[in-house]
CSV table of C-alpha atoms and ligand atoms in Angstrom, one decimal:
chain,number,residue,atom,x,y,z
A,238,UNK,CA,69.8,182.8,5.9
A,239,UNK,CA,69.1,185.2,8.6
A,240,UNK,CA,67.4,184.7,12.3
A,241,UNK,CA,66.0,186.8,14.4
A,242,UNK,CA,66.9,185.3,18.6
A,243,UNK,CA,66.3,187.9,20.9
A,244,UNK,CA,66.7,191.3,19.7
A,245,UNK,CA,69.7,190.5,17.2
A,246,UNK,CA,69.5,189.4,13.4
A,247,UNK,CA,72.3,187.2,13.4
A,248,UNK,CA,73.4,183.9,10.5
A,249,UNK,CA,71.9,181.2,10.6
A,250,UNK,CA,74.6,178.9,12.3
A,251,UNK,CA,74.7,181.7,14.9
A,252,UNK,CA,71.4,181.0,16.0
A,253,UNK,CA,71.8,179.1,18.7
A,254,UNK,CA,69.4,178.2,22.0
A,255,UNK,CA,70.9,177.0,25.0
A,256,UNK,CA,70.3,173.2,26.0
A,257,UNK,CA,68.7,174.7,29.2
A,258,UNK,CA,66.2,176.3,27.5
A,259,UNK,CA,62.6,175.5,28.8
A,260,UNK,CA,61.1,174.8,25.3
A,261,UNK,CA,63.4,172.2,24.6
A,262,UNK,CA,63.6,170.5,28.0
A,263,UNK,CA,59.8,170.8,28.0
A,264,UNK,CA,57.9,172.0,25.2
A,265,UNK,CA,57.4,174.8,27.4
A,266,UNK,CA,56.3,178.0,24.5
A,267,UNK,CA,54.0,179.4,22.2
A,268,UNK,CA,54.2,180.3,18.6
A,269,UNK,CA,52.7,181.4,15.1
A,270,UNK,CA,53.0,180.4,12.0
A,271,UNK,CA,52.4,183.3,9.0
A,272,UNK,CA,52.3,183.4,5.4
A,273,UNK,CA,53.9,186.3,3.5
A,274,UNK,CA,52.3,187.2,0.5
A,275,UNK,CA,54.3,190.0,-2.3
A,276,UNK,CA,56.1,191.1,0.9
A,277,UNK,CA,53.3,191.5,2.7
A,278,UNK,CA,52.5,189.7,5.9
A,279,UNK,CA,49.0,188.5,5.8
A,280,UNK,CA,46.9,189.2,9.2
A,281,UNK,CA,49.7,190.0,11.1
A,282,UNK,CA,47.7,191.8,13.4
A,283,UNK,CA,45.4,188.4,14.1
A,284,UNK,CA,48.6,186.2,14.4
A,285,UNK,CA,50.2,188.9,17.1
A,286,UNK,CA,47.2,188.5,19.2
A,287,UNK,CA,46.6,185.3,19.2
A,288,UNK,CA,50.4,184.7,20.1
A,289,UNK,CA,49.8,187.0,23.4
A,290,UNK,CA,46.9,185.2,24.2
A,291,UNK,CA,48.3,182.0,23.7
A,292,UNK,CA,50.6,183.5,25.8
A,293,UNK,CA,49.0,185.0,28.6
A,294,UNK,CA,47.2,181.3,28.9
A,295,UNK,CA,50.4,179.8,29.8
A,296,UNK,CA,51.3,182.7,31.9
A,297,UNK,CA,54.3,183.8,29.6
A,298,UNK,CA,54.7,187.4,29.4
A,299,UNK,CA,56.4,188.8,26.2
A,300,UNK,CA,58.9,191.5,27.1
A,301,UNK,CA,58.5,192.9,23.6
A,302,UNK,CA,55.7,195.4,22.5
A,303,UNK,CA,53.5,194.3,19.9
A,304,UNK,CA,55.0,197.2,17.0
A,305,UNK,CA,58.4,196.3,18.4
A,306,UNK,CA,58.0,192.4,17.5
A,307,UNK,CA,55.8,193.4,14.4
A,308,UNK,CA,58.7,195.4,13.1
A,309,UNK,CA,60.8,192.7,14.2
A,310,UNK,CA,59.5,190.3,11.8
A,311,UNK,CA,60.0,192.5,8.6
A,312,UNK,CA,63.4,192.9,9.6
A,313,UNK,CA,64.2,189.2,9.5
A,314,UNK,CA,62.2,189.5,6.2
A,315,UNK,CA,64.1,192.2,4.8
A,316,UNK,CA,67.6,190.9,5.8
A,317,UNK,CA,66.8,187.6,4.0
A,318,UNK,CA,65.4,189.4,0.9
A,319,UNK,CA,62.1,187.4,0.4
A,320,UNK,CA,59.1,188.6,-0.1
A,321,UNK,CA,56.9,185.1,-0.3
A,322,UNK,CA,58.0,183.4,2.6
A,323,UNK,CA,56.6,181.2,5.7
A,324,UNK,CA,57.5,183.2,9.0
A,325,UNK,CA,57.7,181.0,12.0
A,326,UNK,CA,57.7,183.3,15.5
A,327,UNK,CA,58.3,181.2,18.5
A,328,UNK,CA,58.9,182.3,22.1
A,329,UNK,CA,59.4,180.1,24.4
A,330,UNK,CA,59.8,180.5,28.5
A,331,UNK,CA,63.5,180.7,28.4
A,332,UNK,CA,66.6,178.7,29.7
A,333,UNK,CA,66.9,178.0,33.5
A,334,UNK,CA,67.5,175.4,35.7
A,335,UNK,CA,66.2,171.8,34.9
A,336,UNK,CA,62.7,171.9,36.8
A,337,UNK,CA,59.0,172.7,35.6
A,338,UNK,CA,58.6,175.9,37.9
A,339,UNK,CA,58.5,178.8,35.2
A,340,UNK,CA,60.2,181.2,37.7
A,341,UNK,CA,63.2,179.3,36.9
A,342,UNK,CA,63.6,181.1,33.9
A,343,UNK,CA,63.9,184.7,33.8
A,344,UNK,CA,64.1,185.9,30.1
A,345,UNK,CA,61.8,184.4,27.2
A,346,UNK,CA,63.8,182.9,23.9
A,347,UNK,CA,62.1,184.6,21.0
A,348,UNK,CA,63.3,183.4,17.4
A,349,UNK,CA,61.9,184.6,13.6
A,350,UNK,CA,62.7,182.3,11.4
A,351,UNK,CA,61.5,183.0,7.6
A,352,UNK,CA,61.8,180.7,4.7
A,353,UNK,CA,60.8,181.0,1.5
A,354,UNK,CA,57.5,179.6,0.8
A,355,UNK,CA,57.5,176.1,-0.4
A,356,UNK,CA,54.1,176.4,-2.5
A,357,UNK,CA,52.1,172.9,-2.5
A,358,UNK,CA,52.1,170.7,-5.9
A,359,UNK,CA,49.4,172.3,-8.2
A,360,UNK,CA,48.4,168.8,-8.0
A,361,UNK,CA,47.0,168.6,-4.6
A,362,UNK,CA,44.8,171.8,-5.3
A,363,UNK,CA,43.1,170.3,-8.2
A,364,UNK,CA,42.5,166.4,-7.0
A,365,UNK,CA,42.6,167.1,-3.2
A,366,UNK,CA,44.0,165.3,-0.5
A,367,UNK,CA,43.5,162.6,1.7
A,368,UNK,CA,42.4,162.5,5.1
A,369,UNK,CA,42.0,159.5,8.1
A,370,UNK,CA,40.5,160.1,11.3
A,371,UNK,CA,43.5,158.2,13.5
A,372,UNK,CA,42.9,156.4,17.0
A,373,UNK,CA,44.9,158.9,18.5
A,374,UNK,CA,42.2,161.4,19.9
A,375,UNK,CA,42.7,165.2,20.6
A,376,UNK,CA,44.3,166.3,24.0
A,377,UNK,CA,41.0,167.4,25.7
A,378,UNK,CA,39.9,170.9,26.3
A,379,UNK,CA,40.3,170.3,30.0
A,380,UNK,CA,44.3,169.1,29.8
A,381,UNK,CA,45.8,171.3,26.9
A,382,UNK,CA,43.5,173.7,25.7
A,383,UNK,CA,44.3,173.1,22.2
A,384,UNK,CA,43.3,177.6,21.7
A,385,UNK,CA,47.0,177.4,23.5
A,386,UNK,CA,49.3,177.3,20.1
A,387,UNK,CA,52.2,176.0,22.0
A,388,UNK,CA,55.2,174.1,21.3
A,389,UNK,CA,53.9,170.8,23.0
A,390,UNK,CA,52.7,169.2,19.7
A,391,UNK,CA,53.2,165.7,20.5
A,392,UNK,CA,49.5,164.6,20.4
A,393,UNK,CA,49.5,165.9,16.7
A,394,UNK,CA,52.7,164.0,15.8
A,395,UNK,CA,51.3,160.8,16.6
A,396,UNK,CA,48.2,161.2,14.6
A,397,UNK,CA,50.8,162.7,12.1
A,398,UNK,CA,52.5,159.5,12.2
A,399,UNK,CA,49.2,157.0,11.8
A,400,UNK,CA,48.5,159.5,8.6
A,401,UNK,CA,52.3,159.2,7.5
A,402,UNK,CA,52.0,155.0,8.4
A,403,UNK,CA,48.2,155.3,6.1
A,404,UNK,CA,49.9,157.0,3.2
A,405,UNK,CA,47.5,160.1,4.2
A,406,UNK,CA,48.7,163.7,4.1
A,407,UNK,CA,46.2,164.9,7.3
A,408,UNK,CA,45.0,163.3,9.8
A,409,UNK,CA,41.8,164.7,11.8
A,410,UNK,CA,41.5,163.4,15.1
A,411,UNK,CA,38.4,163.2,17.3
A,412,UNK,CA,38.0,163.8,20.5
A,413,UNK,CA,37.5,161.6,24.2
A,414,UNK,CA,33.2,161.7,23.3
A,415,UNK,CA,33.9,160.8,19.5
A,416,UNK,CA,33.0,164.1,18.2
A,417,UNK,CA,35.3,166.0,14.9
A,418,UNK,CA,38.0,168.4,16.2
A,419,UNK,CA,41.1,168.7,13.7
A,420,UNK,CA,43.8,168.1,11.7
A,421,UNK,CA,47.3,167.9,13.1
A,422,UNK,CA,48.0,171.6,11.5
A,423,UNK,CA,44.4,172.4,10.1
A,424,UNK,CA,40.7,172.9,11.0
A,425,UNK,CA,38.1,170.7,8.8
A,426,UNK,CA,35.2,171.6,6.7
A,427,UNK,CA,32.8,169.8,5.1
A,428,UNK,CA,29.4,170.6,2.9
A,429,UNK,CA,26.5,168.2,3.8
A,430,UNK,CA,22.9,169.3,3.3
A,431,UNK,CA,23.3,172.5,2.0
A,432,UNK,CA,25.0,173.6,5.4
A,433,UNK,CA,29.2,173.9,5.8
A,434,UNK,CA,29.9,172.2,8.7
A,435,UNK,CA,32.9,172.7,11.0
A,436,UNK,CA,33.6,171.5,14.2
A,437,UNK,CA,33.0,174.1,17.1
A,438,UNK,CA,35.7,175.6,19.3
A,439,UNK,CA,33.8,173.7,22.1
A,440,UNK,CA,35.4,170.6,20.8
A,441,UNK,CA,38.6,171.2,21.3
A,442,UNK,CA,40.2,173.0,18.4
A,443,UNK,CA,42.7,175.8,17.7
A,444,UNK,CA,40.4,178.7,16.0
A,445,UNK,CA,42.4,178.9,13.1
A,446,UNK,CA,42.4,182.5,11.5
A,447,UNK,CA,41.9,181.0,7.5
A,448,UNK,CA,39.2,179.4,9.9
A,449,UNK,CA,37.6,182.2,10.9
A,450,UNK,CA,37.6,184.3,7.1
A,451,UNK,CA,36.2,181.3,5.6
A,452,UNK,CA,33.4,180.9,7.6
A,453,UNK,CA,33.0,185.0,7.2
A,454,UNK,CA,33.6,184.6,3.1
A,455,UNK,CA,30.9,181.4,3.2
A,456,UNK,CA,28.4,183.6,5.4
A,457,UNK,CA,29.0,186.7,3.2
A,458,UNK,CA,28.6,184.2,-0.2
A,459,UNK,CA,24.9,183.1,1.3
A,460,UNK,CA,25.6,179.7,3.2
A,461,UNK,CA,24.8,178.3,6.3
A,462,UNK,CA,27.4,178.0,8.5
A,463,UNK,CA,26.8,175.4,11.1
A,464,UNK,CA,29.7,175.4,13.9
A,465,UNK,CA,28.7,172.1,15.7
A,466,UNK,CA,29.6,168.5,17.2
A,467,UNK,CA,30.4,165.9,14.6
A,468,UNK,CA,30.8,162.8,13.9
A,469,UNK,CA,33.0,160.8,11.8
A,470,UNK,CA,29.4,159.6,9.8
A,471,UNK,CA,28.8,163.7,9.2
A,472,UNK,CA,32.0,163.7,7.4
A,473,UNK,CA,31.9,160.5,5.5
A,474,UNK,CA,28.1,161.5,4.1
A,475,UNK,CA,29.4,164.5,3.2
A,476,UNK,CA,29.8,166.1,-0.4
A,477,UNK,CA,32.6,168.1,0.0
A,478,UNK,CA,35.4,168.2,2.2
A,479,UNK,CA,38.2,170.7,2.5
A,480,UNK,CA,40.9,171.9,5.4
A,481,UNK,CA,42.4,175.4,5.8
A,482,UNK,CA,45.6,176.6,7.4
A,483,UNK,CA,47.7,179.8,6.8
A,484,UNK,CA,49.9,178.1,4.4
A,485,UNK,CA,47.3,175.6,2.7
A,486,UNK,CA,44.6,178.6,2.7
A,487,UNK,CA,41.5,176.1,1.1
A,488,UNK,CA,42.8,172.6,0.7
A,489,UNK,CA,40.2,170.0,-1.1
A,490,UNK,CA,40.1,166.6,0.4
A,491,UNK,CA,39.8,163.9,-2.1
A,492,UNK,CA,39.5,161.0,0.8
A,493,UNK,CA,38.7,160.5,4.4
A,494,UNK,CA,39.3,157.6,5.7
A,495,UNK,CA,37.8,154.8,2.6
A,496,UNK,CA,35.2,157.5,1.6
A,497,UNK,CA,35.8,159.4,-1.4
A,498,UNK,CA,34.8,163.4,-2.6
A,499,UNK,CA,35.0,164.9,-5.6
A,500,UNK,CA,36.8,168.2,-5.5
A,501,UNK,CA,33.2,170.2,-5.7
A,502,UNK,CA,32.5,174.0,-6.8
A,503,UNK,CA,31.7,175.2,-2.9
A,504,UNK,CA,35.4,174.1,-1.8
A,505,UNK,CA,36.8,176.2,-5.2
A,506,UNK,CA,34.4,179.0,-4.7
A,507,UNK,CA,35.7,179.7,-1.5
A,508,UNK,CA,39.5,179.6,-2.3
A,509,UNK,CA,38.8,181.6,-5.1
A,510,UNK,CA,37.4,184.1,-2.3
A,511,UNK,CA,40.1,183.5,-0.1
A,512,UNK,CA,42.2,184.8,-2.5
A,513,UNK,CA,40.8,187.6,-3.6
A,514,UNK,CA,40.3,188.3,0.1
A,515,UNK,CA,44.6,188.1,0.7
A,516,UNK,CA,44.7,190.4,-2.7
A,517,UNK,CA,42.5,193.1,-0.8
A,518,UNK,CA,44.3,192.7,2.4
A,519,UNK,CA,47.4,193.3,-0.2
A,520,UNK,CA,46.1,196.2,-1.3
A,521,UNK,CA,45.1,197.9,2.0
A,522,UNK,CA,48.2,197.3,3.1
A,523,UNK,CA,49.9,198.8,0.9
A,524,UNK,CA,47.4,201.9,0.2
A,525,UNK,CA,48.1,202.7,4.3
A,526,UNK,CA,52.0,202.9,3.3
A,527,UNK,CA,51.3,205.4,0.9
A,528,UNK,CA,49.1,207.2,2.7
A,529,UNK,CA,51.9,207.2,6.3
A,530,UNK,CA,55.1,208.3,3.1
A,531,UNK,CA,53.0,211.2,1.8
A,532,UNK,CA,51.7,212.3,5.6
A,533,UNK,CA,55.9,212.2,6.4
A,534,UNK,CA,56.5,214.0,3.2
A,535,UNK,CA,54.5,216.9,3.8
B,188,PLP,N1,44.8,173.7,14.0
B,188,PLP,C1,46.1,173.4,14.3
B,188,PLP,C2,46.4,172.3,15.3
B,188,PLP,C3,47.2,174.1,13.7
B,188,PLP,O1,48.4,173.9,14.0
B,188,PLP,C4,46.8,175.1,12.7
B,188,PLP,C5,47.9,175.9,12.1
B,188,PLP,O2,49.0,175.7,12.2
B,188,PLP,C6,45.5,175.4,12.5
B,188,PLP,C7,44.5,174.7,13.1
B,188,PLP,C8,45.1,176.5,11.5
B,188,PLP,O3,45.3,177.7,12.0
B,188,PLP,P1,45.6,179.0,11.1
B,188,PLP,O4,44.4,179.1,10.1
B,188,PLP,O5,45.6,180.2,12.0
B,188,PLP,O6,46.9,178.8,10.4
């Protein structure tokens, strides 16, 4: 296996950050997580921006231009010979002196790592899930902004671990007023009423991007989409539940909590979407190659 660590493509067991390092002494970085579809990197463009924004939030400037990085990643992709793979892109603030003060470091760490994609039991996709709502609630808005996609995940660890501890694959937490934010590595749906519910951005969530094109897709399919402040009762009187990530895309959630859900046809309809959604993205990709090889040939 191959890793990219600043500006070389080097072995695995070469890739090596120093003890110094600011994300390890403090969490102190951002990152993004992508999915890799028939060699194809799925909103690459979307995961780019929200790394600079997460970024620029923590006052971390990336000395690499956007194409640079972008081309970057395929090269990691390439020299490992995948093409469906999990890309993991984390920079963090760099080594320096033991000490909080960011000037201490001078030169961000950035690392690609790609895997091969480890596709989730077929299983899971056709019973669901289960979900609790742990006691540990979400960093608020105010301490972390959980739009940040940083390297300081402990908060979702420990609800990870009450999930782990409940025999529960996810846990959603709530936040400091009792309201839905979610999942350790997820955002949370759920069809109540005829309306899909999600909790708002105002709550304190990440805006996921398999977020964002589901509640396009569900708009686009003729649902209400309510963004909103829930609570745990909303979910539990709900009809369908489901939780999206890059790498899950639509999950159904059999359980939250003791309440139970069928895997229903709005939770299938829109993975089915999803997918044919990646499949187009696929395709335009692929159509703009064309397009740039003839243009060169010419
Ligand atoms: N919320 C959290 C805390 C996450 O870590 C993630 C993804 O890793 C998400 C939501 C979903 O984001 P995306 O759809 O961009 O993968």
């Amino acid at each position: 296996m191959y890793v990219y660590l600043n500006g070389k493509i080097v072995p695995s067991k070469e890739a090596v950050v120093s003890v110094f390092d600011h994300g390890f002494l403090y969490g102190d970085g951002v990152y993004e997580t992508m999915r890799v579809y028939d060699g194809v990197i799925f909103m690459i463009d979307e995961h780019i921006r929200r790394l600079y924004r997460s970024a620029s939030m923590i006052g971390l400037t990336i000395p690499l231009e956007t194409d640079l990085l972008k081309i970057s990643i395929y090269e990691t992709l390439i020299a490992n010979r995948l093409k469906n793979a999990y890309v993991r892109l984390t920079v963090s603030r760099g080594h320096g002196d033991i000490g909080l003060d960011p000037e201490l470091c001078t030169k961000p760490t950035i690392v690609i790592i790609v895997q091969k994609l480890k596709e989730y039991p077929r299983a899971f996709y056709k019973n669901g899930i289960s979900l609790i709502i742990p006691e540990t609630r979400k960093n608020l808005r105010e301490a972390i902004n959980p739009r940040i996609k940083s390297l300081n995940f402990l908060n979702n660890i420990l609800a990870k671990i009450e999930a782990k501890k409940r025999d529960a694959y996810e846990a959603v937490m709530l936040n400091v007023y009792g309201k839905l934010t979610e999942g350790t590595i997820s955002n949370v749906f759920f069809y109540e009423n005829g309306i899909l519910c999600t909790p708002s951005p105002a709550c304190g969530i990440l805006d996921g991007i398999t977020r964002g094109i589901v509640i396009d897709l569900a708009r686009r399919e003729g649902f209400k989409v309510e963004e909103g402040e829930f609570t745990k009762d909303d979910i539990y009187s709900a009809v369908e539940v489901f939780i999206t990530n890059t790498t899950l895309e639509v999950m159904p959630v059999s359980k939250v909590d003791d309440q139970g859900y069928a895997v229903g046809k709005i939770t299938k309809l829109l993975h089915k979407t999803y997918r044919q959604e990646v499949n187009a993205y696929m395709a335009n990709v692929r159509a703009g190659l064309f397009q740039h090889l003839r243009k060169s040939m010419c």
